[in-house]
Coordinates of C-alpha atoms in Angstrom, one line a residue:
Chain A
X1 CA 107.3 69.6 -33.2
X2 CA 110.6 70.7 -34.5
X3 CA 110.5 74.0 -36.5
X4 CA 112.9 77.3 -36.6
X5 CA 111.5 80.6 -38.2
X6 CA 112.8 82.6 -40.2
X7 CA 115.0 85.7 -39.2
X8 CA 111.6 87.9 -40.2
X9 CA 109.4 86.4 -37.9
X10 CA 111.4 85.8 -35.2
X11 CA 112.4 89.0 -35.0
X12 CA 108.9 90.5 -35.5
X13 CA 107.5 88.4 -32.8
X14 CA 110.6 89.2 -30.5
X15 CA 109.8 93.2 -30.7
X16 CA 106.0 92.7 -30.9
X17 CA 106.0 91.0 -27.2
X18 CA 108.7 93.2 -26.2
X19 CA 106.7 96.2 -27.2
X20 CA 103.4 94.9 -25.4
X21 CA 106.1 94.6 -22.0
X22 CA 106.9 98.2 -23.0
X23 CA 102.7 99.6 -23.1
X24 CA 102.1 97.3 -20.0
X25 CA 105.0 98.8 -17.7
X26 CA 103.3 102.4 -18.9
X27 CA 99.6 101.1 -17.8
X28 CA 101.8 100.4 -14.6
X29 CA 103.0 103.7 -14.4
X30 CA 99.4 105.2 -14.8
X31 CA 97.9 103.0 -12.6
X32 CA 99.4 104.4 -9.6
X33 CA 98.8 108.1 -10.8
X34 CA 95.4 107.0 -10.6
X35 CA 95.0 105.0 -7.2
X36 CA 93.5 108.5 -5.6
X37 CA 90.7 108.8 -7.4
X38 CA 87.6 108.4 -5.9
X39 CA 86.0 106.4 -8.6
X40 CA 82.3 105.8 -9.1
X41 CA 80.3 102.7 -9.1
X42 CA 78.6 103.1 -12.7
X43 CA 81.0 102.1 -14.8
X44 CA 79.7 105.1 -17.6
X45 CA 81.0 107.7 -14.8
X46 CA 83.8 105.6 -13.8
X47 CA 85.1 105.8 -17.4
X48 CA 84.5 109.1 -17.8
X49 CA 86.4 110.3 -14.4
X50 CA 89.3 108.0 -16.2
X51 CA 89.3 109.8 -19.0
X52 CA 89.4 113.2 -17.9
X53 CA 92.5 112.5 -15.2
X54 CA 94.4 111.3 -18.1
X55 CA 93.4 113.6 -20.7
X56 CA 97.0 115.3 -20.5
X57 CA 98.7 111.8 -20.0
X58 CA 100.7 111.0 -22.9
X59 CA 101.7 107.4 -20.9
X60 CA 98.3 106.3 -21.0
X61 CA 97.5 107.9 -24.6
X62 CA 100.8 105.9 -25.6
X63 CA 99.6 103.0 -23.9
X64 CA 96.0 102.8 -25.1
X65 CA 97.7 103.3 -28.8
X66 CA 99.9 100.5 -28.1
X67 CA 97.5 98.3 -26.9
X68 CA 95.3 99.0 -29.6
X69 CA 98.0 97.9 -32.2
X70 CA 98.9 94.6 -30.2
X71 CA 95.3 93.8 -30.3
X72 CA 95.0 94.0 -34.1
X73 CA 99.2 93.1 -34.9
X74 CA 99.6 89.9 -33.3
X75 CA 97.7 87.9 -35.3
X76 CA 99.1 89.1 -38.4
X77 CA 102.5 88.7 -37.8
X78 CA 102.3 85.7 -36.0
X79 CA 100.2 84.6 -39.3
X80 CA 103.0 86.1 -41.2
X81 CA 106.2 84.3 -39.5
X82 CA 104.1 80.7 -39.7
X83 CA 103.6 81.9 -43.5
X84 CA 107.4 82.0 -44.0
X85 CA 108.1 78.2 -42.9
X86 CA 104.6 76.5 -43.5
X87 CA 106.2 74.4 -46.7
X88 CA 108.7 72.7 -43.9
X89 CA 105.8 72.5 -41.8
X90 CA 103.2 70.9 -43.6
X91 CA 105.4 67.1 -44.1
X92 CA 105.4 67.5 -40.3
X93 CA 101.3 67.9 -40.0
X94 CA 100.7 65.2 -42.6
X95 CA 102.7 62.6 -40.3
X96 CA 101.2 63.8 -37.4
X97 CA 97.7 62.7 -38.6
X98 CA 99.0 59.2 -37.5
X99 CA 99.1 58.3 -34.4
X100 CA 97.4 56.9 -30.9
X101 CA 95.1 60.5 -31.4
X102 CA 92.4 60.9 -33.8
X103 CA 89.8 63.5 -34.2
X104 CA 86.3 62.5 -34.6
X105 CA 85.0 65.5 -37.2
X106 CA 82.0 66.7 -37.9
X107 CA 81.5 67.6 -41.3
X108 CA 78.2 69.0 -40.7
X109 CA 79.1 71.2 -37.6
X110 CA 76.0 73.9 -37.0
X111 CA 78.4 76.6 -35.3
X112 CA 76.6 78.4 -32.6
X113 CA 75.6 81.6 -33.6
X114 CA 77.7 83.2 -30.8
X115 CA 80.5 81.7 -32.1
X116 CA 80.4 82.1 -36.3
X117 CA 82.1 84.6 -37.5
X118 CA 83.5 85.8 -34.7
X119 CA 87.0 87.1 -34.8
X120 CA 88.4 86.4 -31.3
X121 CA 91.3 88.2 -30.1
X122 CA 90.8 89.9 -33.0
X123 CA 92.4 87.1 -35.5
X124 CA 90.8 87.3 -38.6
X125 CA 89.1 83.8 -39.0
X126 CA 89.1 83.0 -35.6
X127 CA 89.3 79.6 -34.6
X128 CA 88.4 77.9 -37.6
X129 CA 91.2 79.9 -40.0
X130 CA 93.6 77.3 -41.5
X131 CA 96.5 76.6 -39.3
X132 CA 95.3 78.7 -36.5
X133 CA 95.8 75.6 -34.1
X134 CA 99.5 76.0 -34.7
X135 CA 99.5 79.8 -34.6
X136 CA 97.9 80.1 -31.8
X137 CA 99.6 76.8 -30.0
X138 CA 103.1 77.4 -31.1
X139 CA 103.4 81.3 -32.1
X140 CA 101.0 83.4 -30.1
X141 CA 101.0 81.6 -26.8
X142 CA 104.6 80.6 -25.9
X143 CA 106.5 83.1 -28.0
X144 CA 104.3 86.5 -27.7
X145 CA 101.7 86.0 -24.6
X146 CA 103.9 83.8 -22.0
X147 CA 107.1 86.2 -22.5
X148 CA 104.2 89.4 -20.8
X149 CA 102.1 87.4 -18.5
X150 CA 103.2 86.8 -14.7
X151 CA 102.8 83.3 -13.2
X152 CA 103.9 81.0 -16.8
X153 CA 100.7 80.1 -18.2
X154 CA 102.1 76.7 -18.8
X155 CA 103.0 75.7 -15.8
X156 CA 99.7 77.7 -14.1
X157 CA 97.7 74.7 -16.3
X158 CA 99.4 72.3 -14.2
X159 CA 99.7 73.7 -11.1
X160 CA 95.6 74.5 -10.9
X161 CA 95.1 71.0 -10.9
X162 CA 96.5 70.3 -7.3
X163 CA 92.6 72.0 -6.0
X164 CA 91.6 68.0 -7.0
X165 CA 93.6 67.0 -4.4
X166 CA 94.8 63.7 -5.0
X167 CA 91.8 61.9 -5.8
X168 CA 92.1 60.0 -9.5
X169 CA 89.4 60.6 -12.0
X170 CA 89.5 57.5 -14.5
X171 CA 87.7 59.2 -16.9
X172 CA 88.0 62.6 -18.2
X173 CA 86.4 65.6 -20.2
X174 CA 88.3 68.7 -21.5
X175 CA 85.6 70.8 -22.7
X176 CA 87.2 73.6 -25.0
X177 CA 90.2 71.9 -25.7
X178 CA 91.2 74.6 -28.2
X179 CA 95.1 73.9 -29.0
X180 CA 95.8 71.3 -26.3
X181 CA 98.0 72.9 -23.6
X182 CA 95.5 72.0 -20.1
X183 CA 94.6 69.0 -21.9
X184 CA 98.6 68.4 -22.2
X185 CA 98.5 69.2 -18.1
X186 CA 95.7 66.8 -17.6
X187 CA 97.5 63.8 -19.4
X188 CA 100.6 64.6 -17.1
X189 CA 98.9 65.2 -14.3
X190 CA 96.7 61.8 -14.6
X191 CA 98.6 59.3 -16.8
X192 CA 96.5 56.7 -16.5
X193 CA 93.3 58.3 -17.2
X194 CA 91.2 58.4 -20.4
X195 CA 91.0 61.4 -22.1
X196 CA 88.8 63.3 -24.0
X197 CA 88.5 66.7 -25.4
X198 CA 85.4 68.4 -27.1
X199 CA 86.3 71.8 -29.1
X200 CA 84.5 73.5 -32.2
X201 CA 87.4 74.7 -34.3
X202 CA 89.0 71.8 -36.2
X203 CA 92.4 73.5 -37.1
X204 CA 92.5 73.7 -33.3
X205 CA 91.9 70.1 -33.0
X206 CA 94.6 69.4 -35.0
X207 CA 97.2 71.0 -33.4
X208 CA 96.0 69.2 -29.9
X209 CA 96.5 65.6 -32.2
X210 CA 99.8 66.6 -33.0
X211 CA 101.0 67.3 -29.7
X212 CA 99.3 64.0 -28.0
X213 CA 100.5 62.0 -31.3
X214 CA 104.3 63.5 -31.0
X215 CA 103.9 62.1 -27.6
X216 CA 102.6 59.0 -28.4
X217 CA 99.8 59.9 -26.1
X218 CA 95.9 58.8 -26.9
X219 CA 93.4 61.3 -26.6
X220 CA 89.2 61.1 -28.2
X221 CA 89.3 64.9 -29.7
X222 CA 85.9 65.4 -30.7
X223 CA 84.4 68.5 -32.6
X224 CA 81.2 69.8 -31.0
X225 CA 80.4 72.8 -28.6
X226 CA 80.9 72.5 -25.1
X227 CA 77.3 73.0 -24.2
X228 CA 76.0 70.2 -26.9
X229 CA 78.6 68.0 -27.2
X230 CA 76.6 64.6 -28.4
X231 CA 78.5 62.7 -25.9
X232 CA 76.6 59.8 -23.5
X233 CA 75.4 60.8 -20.4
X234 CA 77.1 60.2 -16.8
X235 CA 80.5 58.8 -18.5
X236 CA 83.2 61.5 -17.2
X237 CA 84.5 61.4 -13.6
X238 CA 86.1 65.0 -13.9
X239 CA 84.9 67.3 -16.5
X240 CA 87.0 70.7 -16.6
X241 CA 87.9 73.3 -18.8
X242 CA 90.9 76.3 -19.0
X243 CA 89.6 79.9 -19.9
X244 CA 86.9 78.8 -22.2
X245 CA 83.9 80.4 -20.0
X246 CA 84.6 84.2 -20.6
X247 CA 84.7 83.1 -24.7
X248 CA 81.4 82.6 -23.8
X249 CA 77.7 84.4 -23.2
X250 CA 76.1 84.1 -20.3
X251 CA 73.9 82.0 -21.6
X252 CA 76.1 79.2 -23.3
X253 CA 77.8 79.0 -20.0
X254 CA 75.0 78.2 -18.3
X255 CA 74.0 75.4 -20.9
X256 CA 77.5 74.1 -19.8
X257 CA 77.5 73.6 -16.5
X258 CA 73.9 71.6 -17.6
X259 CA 76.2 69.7 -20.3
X260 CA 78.5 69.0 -17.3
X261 CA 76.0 67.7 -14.7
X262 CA 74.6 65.5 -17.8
X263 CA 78.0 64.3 -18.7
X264 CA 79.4 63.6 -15.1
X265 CA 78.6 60.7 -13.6
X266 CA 77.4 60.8 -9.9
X267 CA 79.9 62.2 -7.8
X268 CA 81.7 63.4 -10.1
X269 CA 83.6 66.6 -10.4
X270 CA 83.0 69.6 -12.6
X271 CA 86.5 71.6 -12.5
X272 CA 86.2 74.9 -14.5
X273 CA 89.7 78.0 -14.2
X274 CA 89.1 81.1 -16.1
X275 CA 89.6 84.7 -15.5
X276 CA 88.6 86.9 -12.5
X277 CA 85.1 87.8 -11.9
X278 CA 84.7 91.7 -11.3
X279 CA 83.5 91.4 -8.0
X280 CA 87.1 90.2 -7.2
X281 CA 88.4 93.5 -8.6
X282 CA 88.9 97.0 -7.5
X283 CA 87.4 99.4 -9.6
X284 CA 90.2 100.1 -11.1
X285 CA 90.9 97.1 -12.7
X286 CA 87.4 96.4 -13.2
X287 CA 87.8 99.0 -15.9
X288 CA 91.2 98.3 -17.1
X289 CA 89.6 94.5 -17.2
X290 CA 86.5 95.9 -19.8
X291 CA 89.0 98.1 -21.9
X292 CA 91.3 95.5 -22.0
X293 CA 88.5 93.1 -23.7
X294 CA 87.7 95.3 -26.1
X295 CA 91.2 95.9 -27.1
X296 CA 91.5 92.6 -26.8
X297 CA 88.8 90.8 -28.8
X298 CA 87.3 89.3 -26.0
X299 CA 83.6 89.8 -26.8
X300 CA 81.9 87.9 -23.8
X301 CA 84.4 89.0 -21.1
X302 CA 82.2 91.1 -20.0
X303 CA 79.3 88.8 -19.5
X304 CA 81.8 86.1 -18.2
X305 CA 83.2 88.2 -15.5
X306 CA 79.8 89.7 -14.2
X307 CA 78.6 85.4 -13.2
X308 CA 78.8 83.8 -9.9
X309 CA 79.9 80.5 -11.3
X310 CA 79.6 78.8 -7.7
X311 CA 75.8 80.0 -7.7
X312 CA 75.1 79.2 -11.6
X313 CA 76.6 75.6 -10.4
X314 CA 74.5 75.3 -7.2
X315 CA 71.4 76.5 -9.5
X316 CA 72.0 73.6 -12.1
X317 CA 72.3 70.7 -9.4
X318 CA 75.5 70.8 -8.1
X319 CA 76.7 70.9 -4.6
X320 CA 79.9 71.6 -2.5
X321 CA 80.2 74.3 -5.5
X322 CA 82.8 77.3 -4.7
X323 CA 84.9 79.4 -6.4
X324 CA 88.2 81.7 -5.8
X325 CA 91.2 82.8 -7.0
X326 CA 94.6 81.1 -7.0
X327 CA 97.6 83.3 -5.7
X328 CA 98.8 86.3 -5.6
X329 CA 96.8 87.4 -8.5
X330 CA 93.5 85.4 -7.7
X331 CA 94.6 83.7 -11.3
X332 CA 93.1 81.4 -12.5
X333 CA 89.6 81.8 -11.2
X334 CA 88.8 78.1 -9.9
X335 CA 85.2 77.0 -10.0
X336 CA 84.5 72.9 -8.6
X337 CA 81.1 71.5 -8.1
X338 CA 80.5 67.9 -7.6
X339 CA 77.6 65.9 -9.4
X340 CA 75.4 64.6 -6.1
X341 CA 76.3 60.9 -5.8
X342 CA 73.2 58.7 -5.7
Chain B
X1 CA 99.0 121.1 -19.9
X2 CA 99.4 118.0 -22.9
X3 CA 97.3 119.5 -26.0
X4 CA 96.7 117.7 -29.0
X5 CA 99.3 119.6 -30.7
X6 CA 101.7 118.6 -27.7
X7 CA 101.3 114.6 -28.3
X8 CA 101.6 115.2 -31.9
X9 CA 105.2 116.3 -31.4
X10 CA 105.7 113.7 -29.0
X11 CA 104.9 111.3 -31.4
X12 CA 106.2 112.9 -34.0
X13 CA 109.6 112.6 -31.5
X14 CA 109.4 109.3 -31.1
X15 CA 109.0 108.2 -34.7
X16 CA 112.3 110.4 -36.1
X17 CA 113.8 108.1 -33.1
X18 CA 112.5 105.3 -34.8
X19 CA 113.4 106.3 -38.4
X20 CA 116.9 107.4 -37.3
X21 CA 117.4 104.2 -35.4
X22 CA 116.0 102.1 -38.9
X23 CA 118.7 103.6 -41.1
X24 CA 121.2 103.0 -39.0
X25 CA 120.5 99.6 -39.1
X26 CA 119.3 99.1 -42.8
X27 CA 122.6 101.2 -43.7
X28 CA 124.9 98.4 -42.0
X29 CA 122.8 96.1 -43.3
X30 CA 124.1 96.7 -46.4
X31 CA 127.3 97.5 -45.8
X32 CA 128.2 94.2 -44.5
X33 CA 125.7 91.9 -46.7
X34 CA 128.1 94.0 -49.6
X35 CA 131.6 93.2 -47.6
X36 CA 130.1 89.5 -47.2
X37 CA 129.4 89.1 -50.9
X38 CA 132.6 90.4 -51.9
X39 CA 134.0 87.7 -49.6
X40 CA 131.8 85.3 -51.1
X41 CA 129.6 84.5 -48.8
X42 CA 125.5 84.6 -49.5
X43 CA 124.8 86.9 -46.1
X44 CA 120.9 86.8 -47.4
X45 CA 119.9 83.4 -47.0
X46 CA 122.7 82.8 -43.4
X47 CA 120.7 86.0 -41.9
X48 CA 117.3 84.4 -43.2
X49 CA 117.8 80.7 -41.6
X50 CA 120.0 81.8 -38.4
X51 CA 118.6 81.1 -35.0
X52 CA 120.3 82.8 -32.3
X53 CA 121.9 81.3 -29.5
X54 CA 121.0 81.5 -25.9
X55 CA 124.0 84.3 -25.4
X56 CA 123.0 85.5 -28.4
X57 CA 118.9 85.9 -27.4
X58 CA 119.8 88.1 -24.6
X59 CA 122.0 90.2 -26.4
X60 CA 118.9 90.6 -28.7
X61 CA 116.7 90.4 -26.0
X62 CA 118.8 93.8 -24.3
X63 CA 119.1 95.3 -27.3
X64 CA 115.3 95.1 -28.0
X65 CA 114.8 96.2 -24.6
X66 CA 117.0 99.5 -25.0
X67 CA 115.6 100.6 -28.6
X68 CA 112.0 100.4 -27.0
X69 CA 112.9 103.0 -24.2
X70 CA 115.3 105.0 -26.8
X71 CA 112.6 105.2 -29.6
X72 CA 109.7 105.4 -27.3
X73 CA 110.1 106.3 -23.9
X74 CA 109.4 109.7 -23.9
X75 CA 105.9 108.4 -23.7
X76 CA 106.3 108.0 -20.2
X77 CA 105.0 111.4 -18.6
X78 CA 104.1 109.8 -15.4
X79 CA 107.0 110.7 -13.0
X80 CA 109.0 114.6 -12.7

């Protein structure tokens, strides 16, 4: 999609990410003032030993403040800067519509509870705000998020994909499909597959249309939750997902993996990459991992984190289930599980 | 040892950095969206729809990268 903005939100974007760079070299820096501390299991008293060896740290003050502003700033100028260029925009969604890609909508949608209302990384509306799809797809993740995070989270969606091996799966299920950019790695990584994606927020079906319609691809985007997604039982070969588990509770997750083991057909493969669980953490970053949640409207991290996805797999049905991290930062956190062929 | 008092005045530091650093930038601003007008040329709307080169994004890009440690880095109290 071809779009410039304006000299406002460019610029605002530009020092917003550079400013997060800025707070996460200081969190560097107090890191390693803190690697001698003998820090306790309960995370109340680890917290609280935290707070008191950097009571007279203005770095980590600084950095908590900073932090704290991205958290609540990003979505607002990021809204802003799409604000300033929507009316050249909007021609551009409109044609868009057309194409090989259509969404099957749900005009009656019964939003999970866990889910309504719920701002998530602290964007007012969340994913159902107008235009959030593009925000989030075209503003927030290339322009303010990929410039700070090690590894490219683009190319990470398509390199996570070589754990299949080189099996084909004919038929395939992206559950949380949210903007489109795994189920864009999918498509490239199996061409010749079917593809379909299941997602709640519609605005963030729309922007997945637009990028499989701009590329002429054909995708089924349909609007239901991952755990109930009205779909016909044993009809996907592969069903995966990209960091939708820690936007979810505990329980949702586990109704999931159920909806995956329904969905797959046997001997299929459930194929699930999100964060890192806190037993793969030091205690350290266990911590920095729950403030960072909060800071960053992550309201189920927590929960997330704390699972043993391999076990919660085994538990539904699956076997041959494992998970483990992917490189040097054990990133992304790869769960696989196959369906028990007949 | 950092009282409350003592990271008031560091920020308070850091943001006569940043207002300093904002005039000087809103002041020639001005001056040359004034010289451009006189010369005839609407310096609003260029400034507005310009998109910056690659040699022009890292200039930014440093730039950026220097009024961040200028403005702010007194914040970091971690090494002597």
């Amino acid at each position: 999609m071809e779009f410039q903005l304006k000299q406002r939100g460019r610029a605002s974007i530009d020092i917003a990410a550079d400013m997060a760079g800025f707070a996460g070299r200081l969190t560097g820096a107090v890191n390693k003032t803190l690697t001698t501390l003998d820090l306790a299991a309960d995370m109340s008293e680890r917290a609280s030993q935290i707070q008191a060896a950097t009571a007279d740290s203005n770095a980590h003050w600084f950095s908590k403040s900073m932090g704290e502003w991205s958290g609540v700033s990003h979505g607002v100028i990021t809204a802003e800067a799409f604000e300033e260029i929507k009316d050249e925009l909007l021609p551009q969604f409109e044609t868009l519509r057309d194409g090989p890609t259509q969404i099957e909508a749900n005009p009656d949608i019964a939003y999970p509870e866990y889910w309504e209302g719920v701002d998530f990384h602290r964007t007012t509306g969340g994913w159902v705000r107008e235009h959030q799809g593009f925000i989030h797809g075209e503003l927030i993740h290339p322009l303010y998020v990929a410039r700070n995070f090690p590894g490219g989270i683009f190319k990470q969606r398509y390199e996570v994909l070589a754990e299949l091996g080189e099996r084909h799966f004919p038929r395939i299920l992206e559950l949380g499909t949210s903007s489109g950019h795994f189920t864009l790695q999918l498509a490239k990584r199996f061409p010749h597959s079917d593809i379909t994606g299941v997602e709640l927020g519609l605005p963030m079906l729309e922007q997945a249309q637009r990028l499989a319609n701009e590329r002429n691809l054909k995708w089924r985007l349909v609007q239901a939750a991952a755990e109930d997604s009205g779909l016909p039982s044993e009809s996907y070969d592969l069903v995966a997902s990209y960091i939708l588990l820690h936007e979810l509770p505990e329980s949702a997750t586990h109704a999931v993996f159920a909806e995956a083991y329904r969905l797959l057909a046997p001997g299929g493969v459930m194929f699930m990459s999100d964060v890192r669980p806190f037993r793969d953490l030091d205690r350290l970053a266990e911590w920095r991992s729950v403030d960072g949640a909060l800071r960053g409207g992550e309201p189920y991290w927590c929960e997330a984190a704390s699972l043993d996805l391999a076990q919660l797999a085994t538990d539904i049905g699956f076997v041959d289930a494992k998970s483990y991290g992917l490189g040097e930062y054990h990133y992304p956190w790869v769960t696989i599980a196959t369906k028990p062929a007949r | 040892m950092a009282t409350a008092d003592a990271k008031a005045d560091a920020l308070l530091t850091m943001l006569l950095n940043v207002v300093q650093e904002l005039w000087i930038v809103k002041d020639r601003q001005m001056v040359l969206e004034k010289l451009l007008a006189d010369a005839g040329i609407d310096a609003g709307r260029a400034v507005n729809d310009y998109q910056p080169d690659a040699d022009m994004a890292a200039e930014l890009s440093a730039a950026r990268k220097l009024l961040l440690e200028r403005c702010l880095g007194s914040a970091d109290d971690t090494t002597g």
